[in-house]
CSV table of C-alpha atoms and ligand atoms in Angstrom, one decimal:
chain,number,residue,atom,x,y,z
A,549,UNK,CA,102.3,58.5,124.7
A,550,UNK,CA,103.3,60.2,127.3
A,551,UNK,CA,105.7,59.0,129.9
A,552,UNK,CA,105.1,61.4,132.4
A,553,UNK,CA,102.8,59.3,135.1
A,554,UNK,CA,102.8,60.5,138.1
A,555,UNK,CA,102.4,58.3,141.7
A,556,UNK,CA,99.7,57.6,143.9
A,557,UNK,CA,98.5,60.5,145.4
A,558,UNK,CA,100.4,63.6,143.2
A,559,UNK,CA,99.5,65.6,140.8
A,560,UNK,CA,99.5,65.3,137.0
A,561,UNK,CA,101.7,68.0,136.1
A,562,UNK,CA,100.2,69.0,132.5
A,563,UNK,CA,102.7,71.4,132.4
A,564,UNK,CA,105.9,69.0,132.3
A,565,UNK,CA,104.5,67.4,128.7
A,566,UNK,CA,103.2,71.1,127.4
A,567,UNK,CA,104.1,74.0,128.8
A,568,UNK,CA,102.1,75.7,126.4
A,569,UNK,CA,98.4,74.6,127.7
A,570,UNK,CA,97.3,77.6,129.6
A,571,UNK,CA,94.1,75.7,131.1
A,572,UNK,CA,92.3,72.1,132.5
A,573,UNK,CA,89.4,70.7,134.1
A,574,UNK,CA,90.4,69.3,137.8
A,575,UNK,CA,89.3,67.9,140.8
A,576,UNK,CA,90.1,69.3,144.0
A,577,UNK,CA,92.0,67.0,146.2
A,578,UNK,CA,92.5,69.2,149.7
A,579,UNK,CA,92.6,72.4,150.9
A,580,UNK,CA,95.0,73.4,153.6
A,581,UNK,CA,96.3,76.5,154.9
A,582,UNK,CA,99.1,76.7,152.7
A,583,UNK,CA,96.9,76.0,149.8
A,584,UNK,CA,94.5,74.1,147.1
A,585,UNK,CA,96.0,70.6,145.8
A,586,UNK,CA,94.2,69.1,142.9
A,587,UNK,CA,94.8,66.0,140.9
A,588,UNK,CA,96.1,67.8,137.8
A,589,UNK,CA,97.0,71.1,137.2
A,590,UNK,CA,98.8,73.1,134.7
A,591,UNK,CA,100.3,75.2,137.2
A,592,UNK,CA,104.6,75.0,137.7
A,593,UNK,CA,105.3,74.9,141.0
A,594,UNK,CA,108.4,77.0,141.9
A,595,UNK,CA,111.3,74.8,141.4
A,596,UNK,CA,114.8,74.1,139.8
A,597,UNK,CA,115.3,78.1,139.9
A,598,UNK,CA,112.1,79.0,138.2
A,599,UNK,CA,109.1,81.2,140.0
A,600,UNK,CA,105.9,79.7,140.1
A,601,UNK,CA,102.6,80.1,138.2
A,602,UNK,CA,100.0,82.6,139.4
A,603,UNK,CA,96.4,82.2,137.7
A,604,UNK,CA,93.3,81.4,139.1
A,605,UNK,CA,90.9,78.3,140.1
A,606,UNK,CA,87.0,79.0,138.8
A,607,UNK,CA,84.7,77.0,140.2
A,608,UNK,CA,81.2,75.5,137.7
A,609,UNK,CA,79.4,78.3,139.7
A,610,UNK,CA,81.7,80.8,138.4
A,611,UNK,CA,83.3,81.9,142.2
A,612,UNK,CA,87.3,82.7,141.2
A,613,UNK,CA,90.2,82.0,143.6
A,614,UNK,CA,92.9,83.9,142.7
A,615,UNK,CA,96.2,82.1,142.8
A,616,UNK,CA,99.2,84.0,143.8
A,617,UNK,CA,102.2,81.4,143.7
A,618,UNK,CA,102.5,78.0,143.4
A,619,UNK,CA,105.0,75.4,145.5
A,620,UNK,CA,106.0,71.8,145.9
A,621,UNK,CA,104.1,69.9,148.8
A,622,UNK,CA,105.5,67.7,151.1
A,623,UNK,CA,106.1,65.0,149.5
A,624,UNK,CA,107.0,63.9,146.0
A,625,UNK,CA,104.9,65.1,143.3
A,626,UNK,CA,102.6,67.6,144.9
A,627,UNK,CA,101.6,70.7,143.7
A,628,UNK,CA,100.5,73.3,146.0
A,629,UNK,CA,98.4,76.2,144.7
A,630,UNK,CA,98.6,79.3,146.8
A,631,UNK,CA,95.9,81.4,147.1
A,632,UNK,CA,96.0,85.3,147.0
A,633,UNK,CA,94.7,86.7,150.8
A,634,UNK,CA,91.5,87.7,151.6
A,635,UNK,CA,89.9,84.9,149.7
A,636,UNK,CA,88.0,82.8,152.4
A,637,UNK,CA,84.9,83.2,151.1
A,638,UNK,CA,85.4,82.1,147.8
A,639,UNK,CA,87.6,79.5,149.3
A,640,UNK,CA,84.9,77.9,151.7
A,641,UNK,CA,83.3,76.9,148.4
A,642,UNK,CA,86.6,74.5,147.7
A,643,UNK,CA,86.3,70.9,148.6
A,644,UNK,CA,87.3,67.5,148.0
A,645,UNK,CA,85.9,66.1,144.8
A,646,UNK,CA,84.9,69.8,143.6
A,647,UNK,CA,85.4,70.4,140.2
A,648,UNK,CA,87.3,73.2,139.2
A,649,UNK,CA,88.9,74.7,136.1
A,650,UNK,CA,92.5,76.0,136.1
A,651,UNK,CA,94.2,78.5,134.3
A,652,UNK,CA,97.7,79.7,134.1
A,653,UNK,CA,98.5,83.5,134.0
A,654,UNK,CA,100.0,82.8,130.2
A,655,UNK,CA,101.3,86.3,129.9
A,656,UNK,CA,103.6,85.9,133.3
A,657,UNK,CA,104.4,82.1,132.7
A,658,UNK,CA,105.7,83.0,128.6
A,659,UNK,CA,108.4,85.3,130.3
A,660,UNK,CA,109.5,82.8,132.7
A,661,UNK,CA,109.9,80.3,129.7
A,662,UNK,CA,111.8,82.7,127.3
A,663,UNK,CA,113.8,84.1,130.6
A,664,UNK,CA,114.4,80.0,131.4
A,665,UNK,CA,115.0,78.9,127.7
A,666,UNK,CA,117.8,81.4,127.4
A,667,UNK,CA,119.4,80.2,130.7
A,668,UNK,CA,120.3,77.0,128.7
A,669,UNK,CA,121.9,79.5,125.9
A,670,UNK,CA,123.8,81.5,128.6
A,671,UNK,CA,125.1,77.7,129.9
A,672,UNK,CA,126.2,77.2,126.3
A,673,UNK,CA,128.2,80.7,125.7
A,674,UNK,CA,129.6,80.0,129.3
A,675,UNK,CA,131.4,76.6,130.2
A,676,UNK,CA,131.6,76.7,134.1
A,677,UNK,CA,129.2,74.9,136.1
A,678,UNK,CA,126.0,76.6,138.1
A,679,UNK,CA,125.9,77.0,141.3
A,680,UNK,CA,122.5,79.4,141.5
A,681,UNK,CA,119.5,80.2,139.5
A,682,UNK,CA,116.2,81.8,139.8
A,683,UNK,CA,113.8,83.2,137.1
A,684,UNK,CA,111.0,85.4,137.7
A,685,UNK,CA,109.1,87.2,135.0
A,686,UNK,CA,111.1,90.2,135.3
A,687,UNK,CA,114.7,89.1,135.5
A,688,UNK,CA,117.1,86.2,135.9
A,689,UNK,CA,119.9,85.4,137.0
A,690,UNK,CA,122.4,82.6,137.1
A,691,UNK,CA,125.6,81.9,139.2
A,692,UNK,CA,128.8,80.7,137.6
A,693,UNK,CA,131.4,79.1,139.4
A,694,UNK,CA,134.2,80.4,137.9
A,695,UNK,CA,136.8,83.2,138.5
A,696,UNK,CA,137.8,84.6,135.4
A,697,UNK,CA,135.9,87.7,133.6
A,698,UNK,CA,132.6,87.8,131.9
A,699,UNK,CA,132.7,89.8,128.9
A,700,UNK,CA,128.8,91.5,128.8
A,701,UNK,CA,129.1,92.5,125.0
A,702,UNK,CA,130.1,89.1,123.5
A,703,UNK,CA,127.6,87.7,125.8
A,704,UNK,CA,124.6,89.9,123.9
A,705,UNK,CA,126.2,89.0,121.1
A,706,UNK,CA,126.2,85.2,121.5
A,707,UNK,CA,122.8,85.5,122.6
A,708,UNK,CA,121.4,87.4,119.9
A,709,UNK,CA,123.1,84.9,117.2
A,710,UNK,CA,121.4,81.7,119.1
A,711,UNK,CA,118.2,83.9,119.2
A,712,UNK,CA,118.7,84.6,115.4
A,713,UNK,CA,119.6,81.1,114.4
A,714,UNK,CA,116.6,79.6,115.6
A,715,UNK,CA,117.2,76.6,117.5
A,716,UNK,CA,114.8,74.3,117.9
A,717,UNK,CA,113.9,72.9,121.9
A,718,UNK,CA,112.6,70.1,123.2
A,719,UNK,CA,112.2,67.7,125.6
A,720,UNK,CA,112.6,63.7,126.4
A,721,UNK,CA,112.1,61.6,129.1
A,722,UNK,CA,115.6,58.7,129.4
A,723,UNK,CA,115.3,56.0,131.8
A,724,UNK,CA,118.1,55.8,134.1
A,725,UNK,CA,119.2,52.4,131.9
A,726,UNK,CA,119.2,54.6,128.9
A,727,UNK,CA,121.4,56.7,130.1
A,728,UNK,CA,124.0,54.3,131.8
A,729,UNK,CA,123.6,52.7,128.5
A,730,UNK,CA,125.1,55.3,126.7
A,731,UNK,CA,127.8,57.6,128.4
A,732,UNK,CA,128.8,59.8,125.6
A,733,UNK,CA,125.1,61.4,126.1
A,734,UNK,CA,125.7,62.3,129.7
A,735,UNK,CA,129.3,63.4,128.8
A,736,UNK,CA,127.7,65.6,126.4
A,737,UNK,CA,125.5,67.5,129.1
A,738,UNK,CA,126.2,71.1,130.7
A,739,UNK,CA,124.9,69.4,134.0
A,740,UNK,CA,124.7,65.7,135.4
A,741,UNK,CA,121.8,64.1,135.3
A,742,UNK,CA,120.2,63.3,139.4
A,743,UNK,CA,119.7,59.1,139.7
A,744,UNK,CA,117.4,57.5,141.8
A,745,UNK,CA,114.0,58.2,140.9
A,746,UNK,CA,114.4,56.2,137.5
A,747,UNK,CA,114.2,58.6,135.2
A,748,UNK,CA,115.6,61.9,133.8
A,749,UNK,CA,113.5,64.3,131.9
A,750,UNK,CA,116.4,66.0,129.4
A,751,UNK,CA,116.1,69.3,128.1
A,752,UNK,CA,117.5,69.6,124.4
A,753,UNK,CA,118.3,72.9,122.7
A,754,UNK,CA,119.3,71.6,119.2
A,755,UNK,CA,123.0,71.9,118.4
A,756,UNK,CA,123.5,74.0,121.9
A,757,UNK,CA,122.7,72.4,124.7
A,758,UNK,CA,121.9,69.5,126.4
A,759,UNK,CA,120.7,68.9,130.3
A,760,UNK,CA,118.9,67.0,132.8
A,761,UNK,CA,115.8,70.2,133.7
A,762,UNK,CA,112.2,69.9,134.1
A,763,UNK,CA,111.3,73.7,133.8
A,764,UNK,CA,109.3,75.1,131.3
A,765,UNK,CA,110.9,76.4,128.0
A,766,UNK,CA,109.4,77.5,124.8
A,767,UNK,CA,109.3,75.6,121.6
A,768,UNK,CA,112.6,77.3,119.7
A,769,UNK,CA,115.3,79.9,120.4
A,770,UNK,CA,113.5,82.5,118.5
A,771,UNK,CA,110.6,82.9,120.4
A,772,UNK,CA,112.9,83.9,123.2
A,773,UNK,CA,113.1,87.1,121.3
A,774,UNK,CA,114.6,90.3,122.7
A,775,UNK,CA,116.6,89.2,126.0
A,776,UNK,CA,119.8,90.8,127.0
A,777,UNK,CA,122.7,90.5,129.9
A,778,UNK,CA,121.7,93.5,132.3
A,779,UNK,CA,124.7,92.9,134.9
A,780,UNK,CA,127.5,90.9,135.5
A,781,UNK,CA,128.8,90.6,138.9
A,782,UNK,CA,131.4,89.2,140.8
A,783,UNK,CA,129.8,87.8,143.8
A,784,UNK,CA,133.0,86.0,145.6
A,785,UNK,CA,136.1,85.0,144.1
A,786,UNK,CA,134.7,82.0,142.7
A,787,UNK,CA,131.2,83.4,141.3
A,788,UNK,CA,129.9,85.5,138.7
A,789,UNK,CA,126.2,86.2,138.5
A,790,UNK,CA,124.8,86.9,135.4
A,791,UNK,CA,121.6,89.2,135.4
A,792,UNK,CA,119.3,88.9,132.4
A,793,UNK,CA,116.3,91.4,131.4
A,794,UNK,CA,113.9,92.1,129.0
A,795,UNK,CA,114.8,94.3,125.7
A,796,UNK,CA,111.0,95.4,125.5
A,797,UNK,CA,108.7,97.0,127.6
A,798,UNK,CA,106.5,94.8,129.8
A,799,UNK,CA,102.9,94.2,127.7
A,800,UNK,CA,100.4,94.5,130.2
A,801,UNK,CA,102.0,94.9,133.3
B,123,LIG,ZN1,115.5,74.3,131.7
């Protein structure tokens, strides 16, 4: 069973129990100008550094809406699915209680979860705190808060090995009882858990990391495959920004 319930009025975010599921049958819920809301989606809305999904809504009667970027709404829990422009036709066919399907550009979301997966490798080969992140499909980047040098070979090289040694990931959901209950677990974590809302979804790379995230990763260090430090720079005295890219080509795009 699943712990991930969300409250009155969000959205059941599919995507926080598998980020693998590409699609799902939903209701819509509202339509606004700053988007479609629906009462389940698997669609990441662009959070905790990470871009969000792109993909597109199809209605029974086959009309598509294209989706260009997904955000949080106003409050808690609310997904936000942003529509490409020049779409009000199509959209006019989007109300409350229609049923729509969703799906997930897969081919966009698998690069932001092998780019986000080996964030968590990158916090493992460099023991500073974070200050910045974001991950797109093309590049990432992630701020360390720290003075001293970054040496770009032994980071590929660290990088390949955990891609190599093929590390399993996954997730857990800890009640913030659990976690007061035992302090050698949030010792052991590259970030401190938040409190408040009563729970912590933790992000385990096995034997490499652990920390409080609720991005999307994939399900072991190998499928990260080819990823490699691009840049390193020295962005004040007290930050250095590590740039990651792609090894391969871009299929597709
Ligand atoms: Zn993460």
């Amino acid at each position: 069973m699943s712990d991930n319930v969300p409250r009155d009025g969000a959205t059941v975010e599919l995507f926080r129990d598998d980020a693998r599921r590409v699609d799902c049958e939903a209701v819509v819920t509202g339509v606004d100008a700053r988007g479609v809301r629906l009462d389940r989606t698997v669609f990441y809305p662009q959070g905790g550094g990470q871009a969000g999904d792109a993909g597109e809504l199809v209605t029974p009667g086959g009309v598509r809406i294209a989706i260009a970027d997904t955000r949080k709404g106003e409050n808690a829990g609310e997904v936000v699915h942003v529509p490409a422009p020049g779409q009000d036709d199509a959209l006019a066919a989007l109300v409350p209680g229609a049923r729509v399907s969703a799906r997930i550009d897969w081919v966009r979301r698998h690069r932001h979860m092998r780019f986000h997966t080996a964030t968590h490798l990158l916090c493992a080969l460099v023991p500073y705190p974070v200050d910045g992140c974001s991950i797109t499909a093309d590049y990432a980047r992630l701020d360390f808060h720290m003075s001293e040098p970054l040496d770009k070979q032994a980071l590929n090289e660290g990088l390949a090995r955990l891609v190599r040694e093929a590390h399993a990931v996954s997730h857990r959901w800890i009640t913030d009882e659990a976690l007061d209950a035992h302090p050698g677990l949030v010792r052991s974590m590259s970030v401190q858990p938040p409190r408040g809302t009563g729970r912590v979804r933790l992000m385990e790379v096995h034997g490499v990391d652990l920390q409080p995230c609720g991005g999307t990763h994939v399900a072991n260090t190998a499928e990260i495959g080819a990823v490699l430090v691009t840049k390193i720079e020295k962005k004040s005295a007290m930050t250095r920004r590590v740039v990651l890219g792609f090894a391969e080509p871009a299929e597709g795009r």
